[in-house]
Amino acid sequence: MENLPEFRNEGYTDFSQPAHRQAMEEALDAVRARFGREYRLRIGSEWISTDDKLESLNPSNAKEIVGIHHKATPELARRAVECASAFFPQWSRTPAAERVRMLIDAARILRRRKMEFDAWLAYEAGKTWPEAEADVSEAIDFCEYYAREMQRLACPQKVHQLAGEQDEMVYLPLGVGIVIPPWNFPLAILVGMTVASLVTGNTVILKPSSETPTIAAQFAEVLLEAGFPERSFTILTGSGSVVGDVLVEHPKTRFVSFTGSRDVGLRINELAAKPQKGQVWIKRVIAEMGGKDAIIVDGDSDLDRAVDGVVASAFGYQGQKCSACSRAIVDAKVYEPFLEKLAGKVKAISVGPSDDPRHYMGPVISESARKSILQYIETGKREGRLVAGGGPVPGDGYFIAPTVIADVEPTARIFQEEIFGPVLAVSKARDFDHALQLANDSEYGLTGAVFSLDDEHLGRAKEQFHVGNLYFNRKCTGAMVGAHPFGGFNMSGTDSKAGGPDYLLLFLQAKSIARKVG
Ligand code: NAP
């Protein structure tokens, strides 16, 4: 196997450098010139047109069509599974070293096209430059990290040797995988789930989010250029509610790797559990779902740092991260000064088109998201005290002011329900125990953070704050591949720890072989 250097996270482009700013402006122009292109479906080597089209829009200016995509039908979904199933025997026997080489090549191509992808993310997903850059960098990290992980898992695994036997254990791919990502990390999560499936030797049907199909289409080009065979993966653009059930229920589907909302994840889990006629396995479901993430601000903490951490976690990418802080739980001793500092910072946030680097916040993803978030804001105004924001921001896109609502009780809807937008509930805790109790008062358990200078409190949080990703004295977003394996507890999912050493095992099955000797 190729000797790869030790894994390192991809560096971020520094946009304060004039040369980089100019390169990004050029990338934005080049991508804009490709707006409105049509993308057909491809199954194997066959290109397919359908009558029903999906238009993806620029959320910063909803009059602009980023891409037009031919939508899959249930019949095409079945055909895609059959195609993936037919190619699985060949792909699964392709040496791991070759699959690893393709993945390293995919990382290289993504790196070469980095600013172009940044621009697609700015236009189709409404990401600001730094947010887009973080997304593309994470996608590269997933490729590099999983390539190395596959090398590790392709080696002979250590098992105890019985006297008179040669004992071994090897990892085998599972079969046809359905990969269903969300729109909010339209490159990183899509890439992570797809390449984990492929590098382990599975064939894939990738159903991208209907909000961000153009980014998926660009990534398909990367995979093909890197040498992944046409039949190893299909990008099946189409409505989740139309083709999702067909893909999940198909008897030749072996596993589903899903990231998205709680309700869709639970539905997939339920459908996948029911064996279909002719099915000879229990389908595996890897489901990463929503969050209602809390940051605790202790009575003894660096308040300025806590405010910065909460602002970045709550309003980065408009609060549309599963890891976003949507509840700040603040010790009564520092509650009022914290709120005052927080309100000052939040009111200074500029909101506008995400391709303009002057804005810290861009638009939310769609008209329906905008409506739902604004409704939550109205509910929040009744459930607490409005401290900042509180409504839409004028413009051609789906802009919402960063909103803070204080004095929120744990029974409030805005304390319990995932809003997935720039809305922060702030609640007062009597003391640290009460803060922990409030933080854990949620059906979710994805990320959390504690700002405290008290080691005993941090030790207690380590034991009792029930989340998959816990951070101390820093923001609760921005998990780094390799350092912060990512996945949540409870209704946040199956805790699959993407970007960690356990992840690829979810796409493999172990075979134990014992040979009598002598
Ligand atoms: P979503 O509405 O659940 O959609 C996710 C994906 O599922 C999309 O590709 C969607 O396709 C598809 N889908 C919809 N209905 C389906 C069905 N019946 N069967 C199969 N697939 C179906 O979630 P989203 O709005 O894209 O993403 C936001 C959610 O993702 C939030 O809850 C967020 O917390 C969560 N998230 C979690 C993590 C994590 O790691 N835990 C990371 C990121 C996001 P269409 O677009 O065609 O409907």
Coordinates of C-alpha atoms and ligand atoms in Angstrom, one line a residue:
M1 CA 0.0 0.0 0.0
E2 CA 1.1 3.5 -0.7
N3 CA 2.9 5.2 2.1
L4 CA 0.7 8.2 3.0
P5 CA 2.0 10.9 5.2
E6 CA 0.3 11.3 8.6
F7 CA -3.2 12.9 8.4
R8 CA -3.3 16.6 8.8
N9 CA -6.4 18.9 8.6
E10 CA -6.7 21.0 5.5
G11 CA -5.7 24.6 6.0
Y12 CA -8.2 27.4 5.4
T13 CA -7.6 30.0 2.8
D14 CA -6.9 33.4 4.4
F15 CA -9.3 35.8 2.6
S16 CA -7.7 38.8 4.2
Q17 CA -4.9 38.4 1.6
P18 CA -5.7 40.4 -1.5
A19 CA -4.6 37.7 -3.9
H20 CA -6.9 35.2 -2.2
R21 CA -9.8 37.6 -2.2
Q22 CA -9.3 38.2 -5.9
A23 CA -9.1 34.5 -6.7
M24 CA -12.4 34.0 -4.8
E25 CA -14.1 36.9 -6.7
E26 CA -13.0 35.2 -9.9
A27 CA -14.3 31.9 -8.8
L28 CA -17.7 33.5 -8.0
D29 CA -17.8 35.1 -11.5
A30 CA -16.9 31.8 -13.1
V31 CA -19.5 29.9 -11.2
R32 CA -22.2 32.5 -11.8
A33 CA -21.5 32.2 -15.5
R34 CA -22.6 28.5 -15.2
F35 CA -25.9 29.3 -13.5
G36 CA -29.1 27.7 -15.0
R37 CA -27.3 24.7 -16.6
E38 CA -29.3 21.5 -16.9
Y39 CA -28.1 18.3 -15.2
R40 CA -29.4 15.0 -16.4
L41 CA -29.4 11.8 -14.4
R42 CA -26.9 9.0 -14.9
I43 CA -27.2 5.4 -14.1
G44 CA -24.1 3.4 -15.0
S45 CA -23.1 4.8 -18.4
E46 CA -26.6 5.8 -19.4
W47 CA -27.6 9.5 -19.3
I48 CA -31.3 9.9 -18.6
S49 CA -33.7 12.9 -19.1
T50 CA -37.0 13.1 -17.2
D51 CA -39.9 15.4 -17.7
D52 CA -40.0 16.5 -14.0
K53 CA -37.3 19.1 -13.2
L54 CA -36.0 20.5 -10.0
E55 CA -34.7 24.1 -9.9
S56 CA -32.2 25.0 -7.2
L57 CA -32.2 28.6 -6.2
N58 CA -29.7 31.1 -4.9
P59 CA -31.1 31.8 -1.4
S60 CA -29.4 35.2 -1.4
N61 CA -31.4 36.1 -4.5
A62 CA -34.2 33.7 -5.1
K63 CA -34.8 35.0 -8.6
E64 CA -31.6 33.3 -9.7
I65 CA -31.6 29.6 -10.7
V66 CA -28.3 27.9 -9.9
G67 CA -29.1 24.6 -11.6
I68 CA -31.9 22.7 -13.2
H69 CA -32.0 19.0 -12.4
H70 CA -33.8 16.1 -14.0
K71 CA -35.7 14.4 -11.2
A72 CA -35.7 10.6 -10.6
T73 CA -38.8 8.6 -10.6
P74 CA -39.5 5.5 -8.3
E75 CA -38.8 3.3 -11.4
L76 CA -35.4 4.9 -11.9
A77 CA -34.7 4.5 -8.2
R78 CA -35.3 0.8 -8.5
R79 CA -33.1 0.7 -11.6
A80 CA -30.3 2.4 -9.8
V81 CA -30.4 -0.1 -7.0
E82 CA -30.3 -3.0 -9.5
C83 CA -27.3 -1.4 -11.3
A84 CA -25.4 -0.9 -8.0
S85 CA -26.2 -4.4 -6.9
A86 CA -24.9 -5.9 -10.2
F87 CA -21.6 -4.0 -10.0
F88 CA -21.0 -4.8 -6.3
P89 CA -19.2 -8.1 -6.8
Q90 CA -16.7 -6.5 -9.0
W91 CA -16.2 -3.3 -7.0
S92 CA -16.0 -5.2 -3.7
R93 CA -13.1 -7.2 -5.1
T94 CA -11.2 -4.1 -6.4
P95 CA -8.1 -4.1 -4.1
A96 CA -8.4 -1.6 -1.2
A97 CA -5.1 0.0 -2.3
E98 CA -6.7 1.0 -5.6
R99 CA -9.8 2.4 -3.9
V100 CA -7.6 4.3 -1.5
R101 CA -5.6 5.7 -4.4
M102 CA -8.8 7.0 -6.0
L103 CA -9.8 8.7 -2.8
I104 CA -6.5 10.4 -2.4
D105 CA -6.9 11.6 -6.0
A106 CA -10.4 12.9 -5.2
A107 CA -8.9 14.9 -2.3
R108 CA -6.3 16.3 -4.7
I109 CA -9.0 17.3 -7.2
L110 CA -11.2 19.0 -4.5
R111 CA -8.1 20.9 -3.4
R112 CA -7.5 22.1 -7.0
R113 CA -11.1 23.1 -7.4
K114 CA -11.4 24.5 -3.8
M115 CA -12.4 28.0 -4.5
E116 CA -14.8 26.9 -7.2
F117 CA -16.5 24.7 -4.7
D118 CA -16.5 27.6 -2.2
A119 CA -18.4 29.6 -4.8
W120 CA -20.9 26.9 -5.5
L121 CA -21.5 26.7 -1.7
A122 CA -21.9 30.5 -1.5
Y123 CA -24.5 30.5 -4.3
E124 CA -26.5 27.3 -3.7
A125 CA -26.3 26.9 0.1
G126 CA -26.0 30.6 1.1
K127 CA -22.6 30.1 2.9
T128 CA -20.4 33.0 3.6
W129 CA -16.8 32.7 2.3
P130 CA -15.3 31.4 5.6
E131 CA -18.2 29.0 6.1
A132 CA -17.9 27.7 2.6
E133 CA -14.1 27.3 3.0
A134 CA -14.6 25.3 6.2
D135 CA -17.1 23.0 4.4
V136 CA -14.8 22.3 1.5
S137 CA -11.8 21.8 3.8
E138 CA -13.8 19.3 5.8
A139 CA -14.7 17.4 2.6
I140 CA -11.0 17.1 1.8
D141 CA -10.3 16.0 5.3
F142 CA -12.8 13.2 5.1
C143 CA -11.2 11.9 1.9
E144 CA -7.7 12.0 3.4
Y145 CA -8.7 10.6 6.7
Y146 CA -10.9 7.7 5.4
A147 CA -8.2 6.8 2.9
R148 CA -5.8 6.2 5.8
E149 CA -8.4 4.4 7.8
M150 CA -9.1 2.0 5.0
Q151 CA -5.4 1.3 4.8
R152 CA -5.5 0.4 8.5
L153 CA -8.6 -1.8 8.1
A154 CA -7.3 -3.6 5.0
C155 CA -4.3 -4.9 6.9
P156 CA -4.5 -8.2 8.8
Q157 CA -6.3 -7.6 12.0
K158 CA -4.8 -8.8 15.3
V159 CA -6.7 -11.7 16.8
H160 CA -5.6 -14.2 19.5
Q161 CA -3.9 -17.3 18.0
L162 CA -5.2 -20.7 19.3
A163 CA -2.7 -23.5 19.5
G164 CA -2.8 -25.6 16.3
E165 CA -4.7 -23.0 14.4
Q166 CA -4.1 -20.0 12.1
D167 CA -6.7 -17.4 13.1
E168 CA -7.5 -14.3 11.2
M169 CA -10.2 -11.7 10.8
V170 CA -10.8 -9.6 7.7
Y171 CA -13.2 -6.8 7.0
L172 CA -15.6 -7.1 4.0
P173 CA -17.9 -4.5 2.4
L174 CA -21.6 -4.8 3.0
G175 CA -23.3 -4.2 -0.4
V176 CA -25.5 -1.5 -1.9
G177 CA -25.6 1.6 0.3
I178 CA -28.1 4.4 0.1
V179 CA -26.5 7.7 1.1
I180 CA -28.9 10.5 2.0
P181 CA -27.3 13.8 3.1
P182 CA -28.8 17.1 4.2
W183 CA -28.3 20.5 2.5
N184 CA -26.5 22.3 5.4
F185 CA -23.1 20.7 4.7
P186 CA -23.9 20.1 1.1
L187 CA -20.3 19.1 0.3
A188 CA -18.6 17.9 3.5
I189 CA -21.4 15.6 4.8
L190 CA -22.3 14.3 1.3
V191 CA -18.6 13.6 0.6
G192 CA -18.0 12.0 4.0
M193 CA -20.8 9.5 3.8
T194 CA -20.2 8.8 0.1
V195 CA -16.5 8.2 0.2
A196 CA -16.7 6.2 3.4
S197 CA -19.2 3.8 1.6
L198 CA -17.1 3.6 -1.6
V199 CA -13.6 3.2 -0.1
T200 CA -14.8 0.3 2.0
G201 CA -15.9 -1.4 -1.2
N202 CA -19.6 -0.8 -1.3
T203 CA -21.6 0.6 -4.3
V204 CA -23.6 3.7 -3.6
I205 CA -26.8 5.5 -4.6
L206 CA -26.5 9.0 -3.4
K207 CA -29.7 11.0 -3.1
P208 CA -28.7 14.6 -2.6
S209 CA -30.8 17.2 -0.8
S210 CA -33.2 18.9 -3.2
E211 CA -31.9 22.2 -2.0
T212 CA -28.3 21.6 -3.1
P213 CA -28.2 19.2 -6.1
T214 CA -25.7 21.2 -8.1
I215 CA -23.0 20.8 -5.5
A216 CA -23.6 17.0 -5.7
A217 CA -23.4 17.1 -9.5
Q218 CA -20.0 18.9 -9.3
F219 CA -18.8 16.3 -6.8
A220 CA -19.8 13.5 -9.2
E221 CA -17.3 15.0 -11.7
V222 CA -14.6 14.8 -9.0
L223 CA -15.3 11.1 -8.3
L224 CA -15.2 10.2 -12.0
E225 CA -12.0 12.1 -12.6
A226 CA -10.4 10.4 -9.6
G227 CA -11.1 7.0 -11.3
F228 CA -14.2 5.8 -9.4
P229 CA -16.1 3.7 -12.0
E230 CA -19.3 4.9 -13.4
R231 CA -21.2 2.0 -12.0
S232 CA -19.8 2.3 -8.5
F233 CA -22.1 5.3 -7.7
T234 CA -25.3 6.9 -9.0
I235 CA -26.3 10.4 -8.0
L236 CA -30.1 10.1 -7.9
T237 CA -31.5 13.6 -7.7
G238 CA -35.1 13.7 -6.8
S239 CA -37.6 14.3 -4.0
G240 CA -36.8 12.4 -0.9
S241 CA -40.5 11.8 -0.3
V242 CA -40.9 10.3 -3.8
V243 CA -37.8 8.1 -4.2
G244 CA -36.7 7.8 -0.5
D245 CA -39.0 5.0 0.5
V246 CA -38.2 3.0 -2.7
L247 CA -34.5 3.2 -2.1
V248 CA -34.8 2.3 1.6
E249 CA -37.2 -0.5 1.2
H250 CA -35.6 -2.2 -1.8
P251 CA -34.6 -5.8 -0.9
K252 CA -31.1 -5.3 -2.5
T253 CA -30.4 -2.3 -0.3
R254 CA -27.9 -3.4 2.3
F255 CA -27.5 -0.2 4.4
V256 CA -28.6 3.4 4.6
S257 CA -26.4 6.2 5.6
F258 CA -28.6 9.2 6.5
T259 CA -27.9 12.6 7.9
G260 CA -30.9 15.0 8.3
S261 CA -33.9 15.7 10.5
R262 CA -35.2 13.5 13.3
D263 CA -38.5 12.7 11.7
V264 CA -37.0 11.6 8.4
G265 CA -34.3 9.6 10.2
L266 CA -36.9 7.8 12.3
R267 CA -39.0 7.0 9.3
I268 CA -36.0 5.5 7.5
N269 CA -35.1 3.5 10.5
E270 CA -38.6 2.1 10.7
L271 CA -38.9 1.2 7.0
A272 CA -35.5 -0.3 6.9
A273 CA -36.3 -2.6 9.8
K274 CA -39.0 -4.4 7.9
P275 CA -37.7 -7.3 5.8
Q276 CA -38.9 -7.3 2.2
K277 CA -39.6 -10.3 0.0
G278 CA -36.3 -11.8 -1.1
Q279 CA -34.2 -9.8 1.4
V280 CA -31.6 -11.9 3.1
W281 CA -30.1 -9.5 5.6
I282 CA -30.9 -7.0 8.3
K283 CA -30.4 -3.6 6.8
R284 CA -28.0 -1.4 8.7
V285 CA -29.0 2.2 9.3
I286 CA -26.6 4.9 10.2
A287 CA -28.6 7.9 11.1
E288 CA -27.3 11.3 12.3
M289 CA -30.2 13.6 13.1
G290 CA -31.1 16.9 14.8
G291 CA -29.8 18.8 17.8
K292 CA -30.9 21.3 20.4
D293 CA -27.5 22.2 21.6
A294 CA -26.7 24.1 24.7
I295 CA -23.8 26.2 26.0
I296 CA -23.5 26.6 29.7
V297 CA -22.0 29.8 31.0
D298 CA -20.8 29.3 34.5
G299 CA -20.8 31.9 37.2
D300 CA -17.0 31.8 37.2
S301 CA -16.1 32.2 33.5
D302 CA -14.4 34.5 31.1
L303 CA -17.5 36.3 30.0
D304 CA -16.1 37.9 26.8
R305 CA -14.9 34.6 25.6
A306 CA -18.3 33.0 26.4
V307 CA -20.1 35.7 24.5
D308 CA -17.9 35.2 21.4
G309 CA -18.3 31.4 21.6
V310 CA -22.1 31.6 21.9
V311 CA -22.3 34.2 19.0
A312 CA -20.2 32.0 16.7
S313 CA -22.0 28.8 17.6
A314 CA -25.5 30.3 17.4
F315 CA -25.2 32.5 14.3
G316 CA -22.4 31.0 12.2
Y317 CA -24.1 29.9 8.9
Q318 CA -27.3 31.5 10.2
G319 CA -27.7 28.9 12.9
Q320 CA -28.2 26.1 10.4
K321 CA -25.8 23.6 11.8
C322 CA -26.9 20.5 13.7
S323 CA -24.2 21.5 16.2
A324 CA -25.4 25.2 16.5
C325 CA -26.0 26.6 19.9
S326 CA -29.7 27.2 20.2
R327 CA -29.8 27.4 24.1
A328 CA -27.5 29.5 26.3
I329 CA -27.9 28.5 29.9
V330 CA -26.4 31.1 32.1
D331 CA -25.6 31.2 35.8
A332 CA -27.8 33.8 37.6
K333 CA -24.6 35.5 38.9
V334 CA -23.6 36.6 35.4
Y335 CA -26.9 36.5 33.6
E336 CA -27.5 40.2 33.2
P337 CA -24.0 41.2 32.2
F338 CA -23.8 38.3 29.8
L339 CA -27.1 39.3 28.1
E340 CA -25.9 42.9 27.8
K341 CA -22.6 41.9 26.1
L342 CA -24.4 39.3 24.0
A343 CA -27.1 41.8 22.8
G344 CA -24.4 44.3 21.8
K345 CA -22.5 41.8 19.7
V346 CA -25.6 40.3 18.0
K347 CA -27.0 43.7 17.1
A348 CA -23.7 44.5 15.3
I349 CA -23.9 41.4 13.0
S350 CA -24.4 42.3 9.4
V351 CA -26.8 40.2 7.3
G352 CA -26.8 40.1 3.5
P353 CA -25.9 38.2 0.3
S354 CA -23.4 35.5 1.2
D355 CA -21.2 36.2 -1.9
D356 CA -20.4 39.6 -0.4
P357 CA -17.6 39.1 2.2
R358 CA -18.7 42.0 4.3
H359 CA -21.6 40.0 5.8
Y360 CA -21.1 37.7 8.8
M361 CA -24.5 36.1 8.1
G362 CA -26.1 35.1 4.8
P363 CA -29.7 33.9 4.0
V364 CA -31.5 30.9 5.4
I365 CA -31.8 28.1 2.9
S366 CA -35.4 28.5 1.5
E367 CA -38.7 30.3 1.7
S368 CA -40.2 27.4 3.7
A369 CA -37.3 27.6 6.2
R370 CA -37.7 31.3 6.4
K371 CA -41.4 31.0 7.2
S372 CA -40.9 28.3 9.8
I373 CA -38.1 30.2 11.6
L374 CA -40.2 33.5 11.6
Q375 CA -43.0 31.5 13.2
Y376 CA -40.7 30.3 15.9
I377 CA -39.6 33.8 16.5
E378 CA -43.2 34.9 17.0
T379 CA -43.7 32.0 19.4
G380 CA -40.5 32.9 21.1
K381 CA -41.6 36.5 21.7
R382 CA -44.6 35.1 23.6
E383 CA -42.4 32.6 25.5
G384 CA -39.6 35.0 26.5
R385 CA -38.2 38.5 26.3
L386 CA -36.9 39.7 22.9
V387 CA -33.4 41.0 23.3
A388 CA -32.1 41.3 19.7
G389 CA -33.4 40.8 16.2
G390 CA -36.9 39.5 16.0
G391 CA -37.8 39.4 12.3
P392 CA -36.9 39.4 8.6
V393 CA -34.2 41.6 7.1
P394 CA -35.2 43.2 3.8
G395 CA -33.6 42.0 0.5
D396 CA -34.0 39.7 -2.4
G397 CA -33.0 36.6 -0.3
Y398 CA -34.3 34.7 2.7
F399 CA -32.7 37.0 5.3
I400 CA -33.5 36.9 9.0
A401 CA -32.0 39.0 11.8
P402 CA -30.0 37.1 14.4
T403 CA -32.4 36.8 17.2
V404 CA -32.0 36.4 21.0
I405 CA -34.9 35.7 23.3
A406 CA -34.1 35.7 27.0
D407 CA -35.9 34.4 30.2
V408 CA -36.9 31.2 28.4
E409 CA -38.4 28.4 30.5
P410 CA -37.5 24.7 29.8
T411 CA -41.1 24.0 28.9
A412 CA -41.0 26.6 26.1
R413 CA -41.2 25.3 22.5
I414 CA -38.1 27.4 21.6
F415 CA -36.2 25.6 24.4
Q416 CA -37.2 22.1 23.2
E417 CA -37.7 22.1 19.4
E418 CA -35.0 22.3 16.8
I419 CA -35.5 25.6 14.9
F420 CA -32.5 25.4 12.6
G421 CA -32.1 29.1 12.1
P422 CA -30.6 32.1 13.8
V423 CA -32.6 32.0 17.0
L424 CA -31.0 31.7 20.4
A425 CA -33.0 31.0 23.6
V426 CA -31.3 32.2 26.8
S427 CA -32.3 30.7 30.2
K428 CA -31.2 31.5 33.7
A429 CA -29.7 28.8 35.9
R430 CA -29.7 29.0 39.7
D431 CA -26.3 27.3 39.9
F432 CA -24.1 24.8 38.0
D433 CA -26.2 21.8 38.9
H434 CA -29.3 23.5 37.7
A435 CA -27.4 24.5 34.5
L436 CA -26.5 20.9 33.8
Q437 CA -30.0 19.8 34.5
L438 CA -31.4 22.3 32.0
A439 CA -28.8 21.4 29.4
N440 CA -29.8 17.7 29.6
D441 CA -33.5 18.6 29.5
S442 CA -33.8 17.7 25.8
E443 CA -34.6 14.6 23.7
Y444 CA -31.4 15.4 21.6
G445 CA -27.8 15.0 22.7
L446 CA -25.5 16.2 19.9
T447 CA -23.1 19.0 21.0
G448 CA -22.6 21.1 24.0
A449 CA -20.1 23.5 25.6
V450 CA -19.3 24.8 29.0
F451 CA -17.5 28.1 29.7
S452 CA -16.1 27.8 33.1
L453 CA -12.9 28.5 35.0
D454 CA -13.8 25.9 37.7
D455 CA -12.1 22.6 37.1
E456 CA -14.5 20.7 39.4
H457 CA -17.4 22.0 37.3
L458 CA -15.8 20.9 34.1
G459 CA -15.1 17.5 35.6
R460 CA -18.8 17.2 36.5
A461 CA -19.8 18.3 33.0
K462 CA -17.5 15.7 31.5
E463 CA -19.5 13.0 33.4
Q464 CA -23.0 14.4 33.3
F465 CA -23.5 16.6 30.2
H466 CA -25.1 13.9 28.0
V467 CA -23.9 14.8 24.4
G468 CA -21.8 13.2 21.8
N469 CA -19.5 16.2 21.3
L470 CA -18.6 18.2 24.4
Y471 CA -16.4 21.3 24.3
F472 CA -14.9 23.4 27.1
N473 CA -14.2 27.1 26.9
R474 CA -14.8 27.1 23.1
K475 CA -17.7 27.2 20.6
C476 CA -19.8 24.0 20.2
T477 CA -19.6 24.0 16.4
G478 CA -16.6 23.4 14.1
A479 CA -15.7 19.7 14.8
M480 CA -12.5 18.8 13.1
V481 CA -12.0 15.5 11.3
G482 CA -9.7 13.2 13.2
A483 CA -9.7 15.3 16.4
H484 CA -13.4 15.5 17.2
P485 CA -15.2 12.4 15.9
F486 CA -18.7 13.6 15.4
G487 CA -22.1 12.1 16.3
G488 CA -24.9 12.5 18.8
F489 CA -26.8 10.6 21.5
N490 CA -30.5 10.0 22.0
M491 CA -32.7 11.5 19.2
S492 CA -29.6 13.0 17.6
G493 CA -28.8 9.7 16.0
T494 CA -26.8 6.5 16.1
D495 CA -23.7 8.2 17.4
S496 CA -21.7 7.1 14.4
K497 CA -18.7 9.4 15.0
A498 CA -17.9 10.6 11.5
G499 CA -14.3 11.5 11.1
G500 CA -13.2 9.1 13.8
P501 CA -11.6 5.7 14.0
D502 CA -14.9 3.8 14.5
Y503 CA -16.6 5.2 11.4
L504 CA -15.5 3.0 8.6
L505 CA -16.4 -0.1 10.6
L506 CA -20.1 0.9 10.1
F507 CA -19.7 0.2 6.4
L508 CA -17.9 -3.1 6.8
Q509 CA -18.6 -6.6 8.3
A510 CA -15.9 -8.7 9.9
K511 CA -15.2 -12.3 8.8
S512 CA -13.3 -14.6 11.1
I513 CA -11.4 -17.5 9.5
A514 CA -9.7 -20.3 11.5
R515 CA -7.5 -22.9 9.8
K516 CA -6.4 -26.1 11.5
V517 CA -2.6 -26.5 11.1
G518 CA -0.4 -29.5 11.8
Ligands
NAP1 P1 -34.3 16.5 6.0 O1 -35.4 17.3 5.6 O2 -34.5 15.4 7.0 O3 -33.6 16.0 4.7 C1 -32.4 15.2 4.7 C2 -32.4 14.4 3.4 O4 -33.4 13.4 3.5 C3 -32.6 15.1 2.1 O5 -31.8 14.6 1.2 C4 -34.1 14.8 1.8 O6 -34.4 14.9 0.5 C5 -34.1 13.4 2.3 N1 -35.5 12.9 2.6 C6 -36.6 13.6 2.8 N2 -37.7 12.8 3.0 C7 -37.2 11.5 2.8 C8 -37.8 10.2 2.9 N3 -39.0 10.0 3.2 N4 -37.0 9.1 2.7 C9 -35.7 9.3 2.4 N5 -35.1 10.5 2.4 C10 -35.8 11.6 2.6 O7 -33.1 17.4 6.7 P2 -32.5 18.7 6.1 O8 -33.5 19.8 6.2 O9 -31.9 18.5 4.8 O10 -31.3 19.0 7.1 C11 -31.4 19.6 8.3 C12 -31.5 18.6 9.4 O11 -30.3 17.8 9.4 C13 -31.5 19.2 10.8 O12 -32.4 18.5 11.6 C14 -30.0 19.0 11.3 O13 -29.9 19.0 12.7 C15 -29.7 17.7 10.7 N6 -28.3 17.5 10.6 C16 -27.7 16.6 11.4 C17 -26.3 16.4 11.4 C18 -25.6 15.4 12.3 O14 -24.5 15.1 12.1 N7 -26.3 14.9 13.3 C19 -25.5 17.1 10.5 C20 -26.2 18.0 9.6 C21 -27.6 18.2 9.7 P3 -35.2 16.2 -0.1 O15 -34.3 17.3 0.0 O16 -35.5 15.8 -1.5 O17 -36.4 16.3 0.7

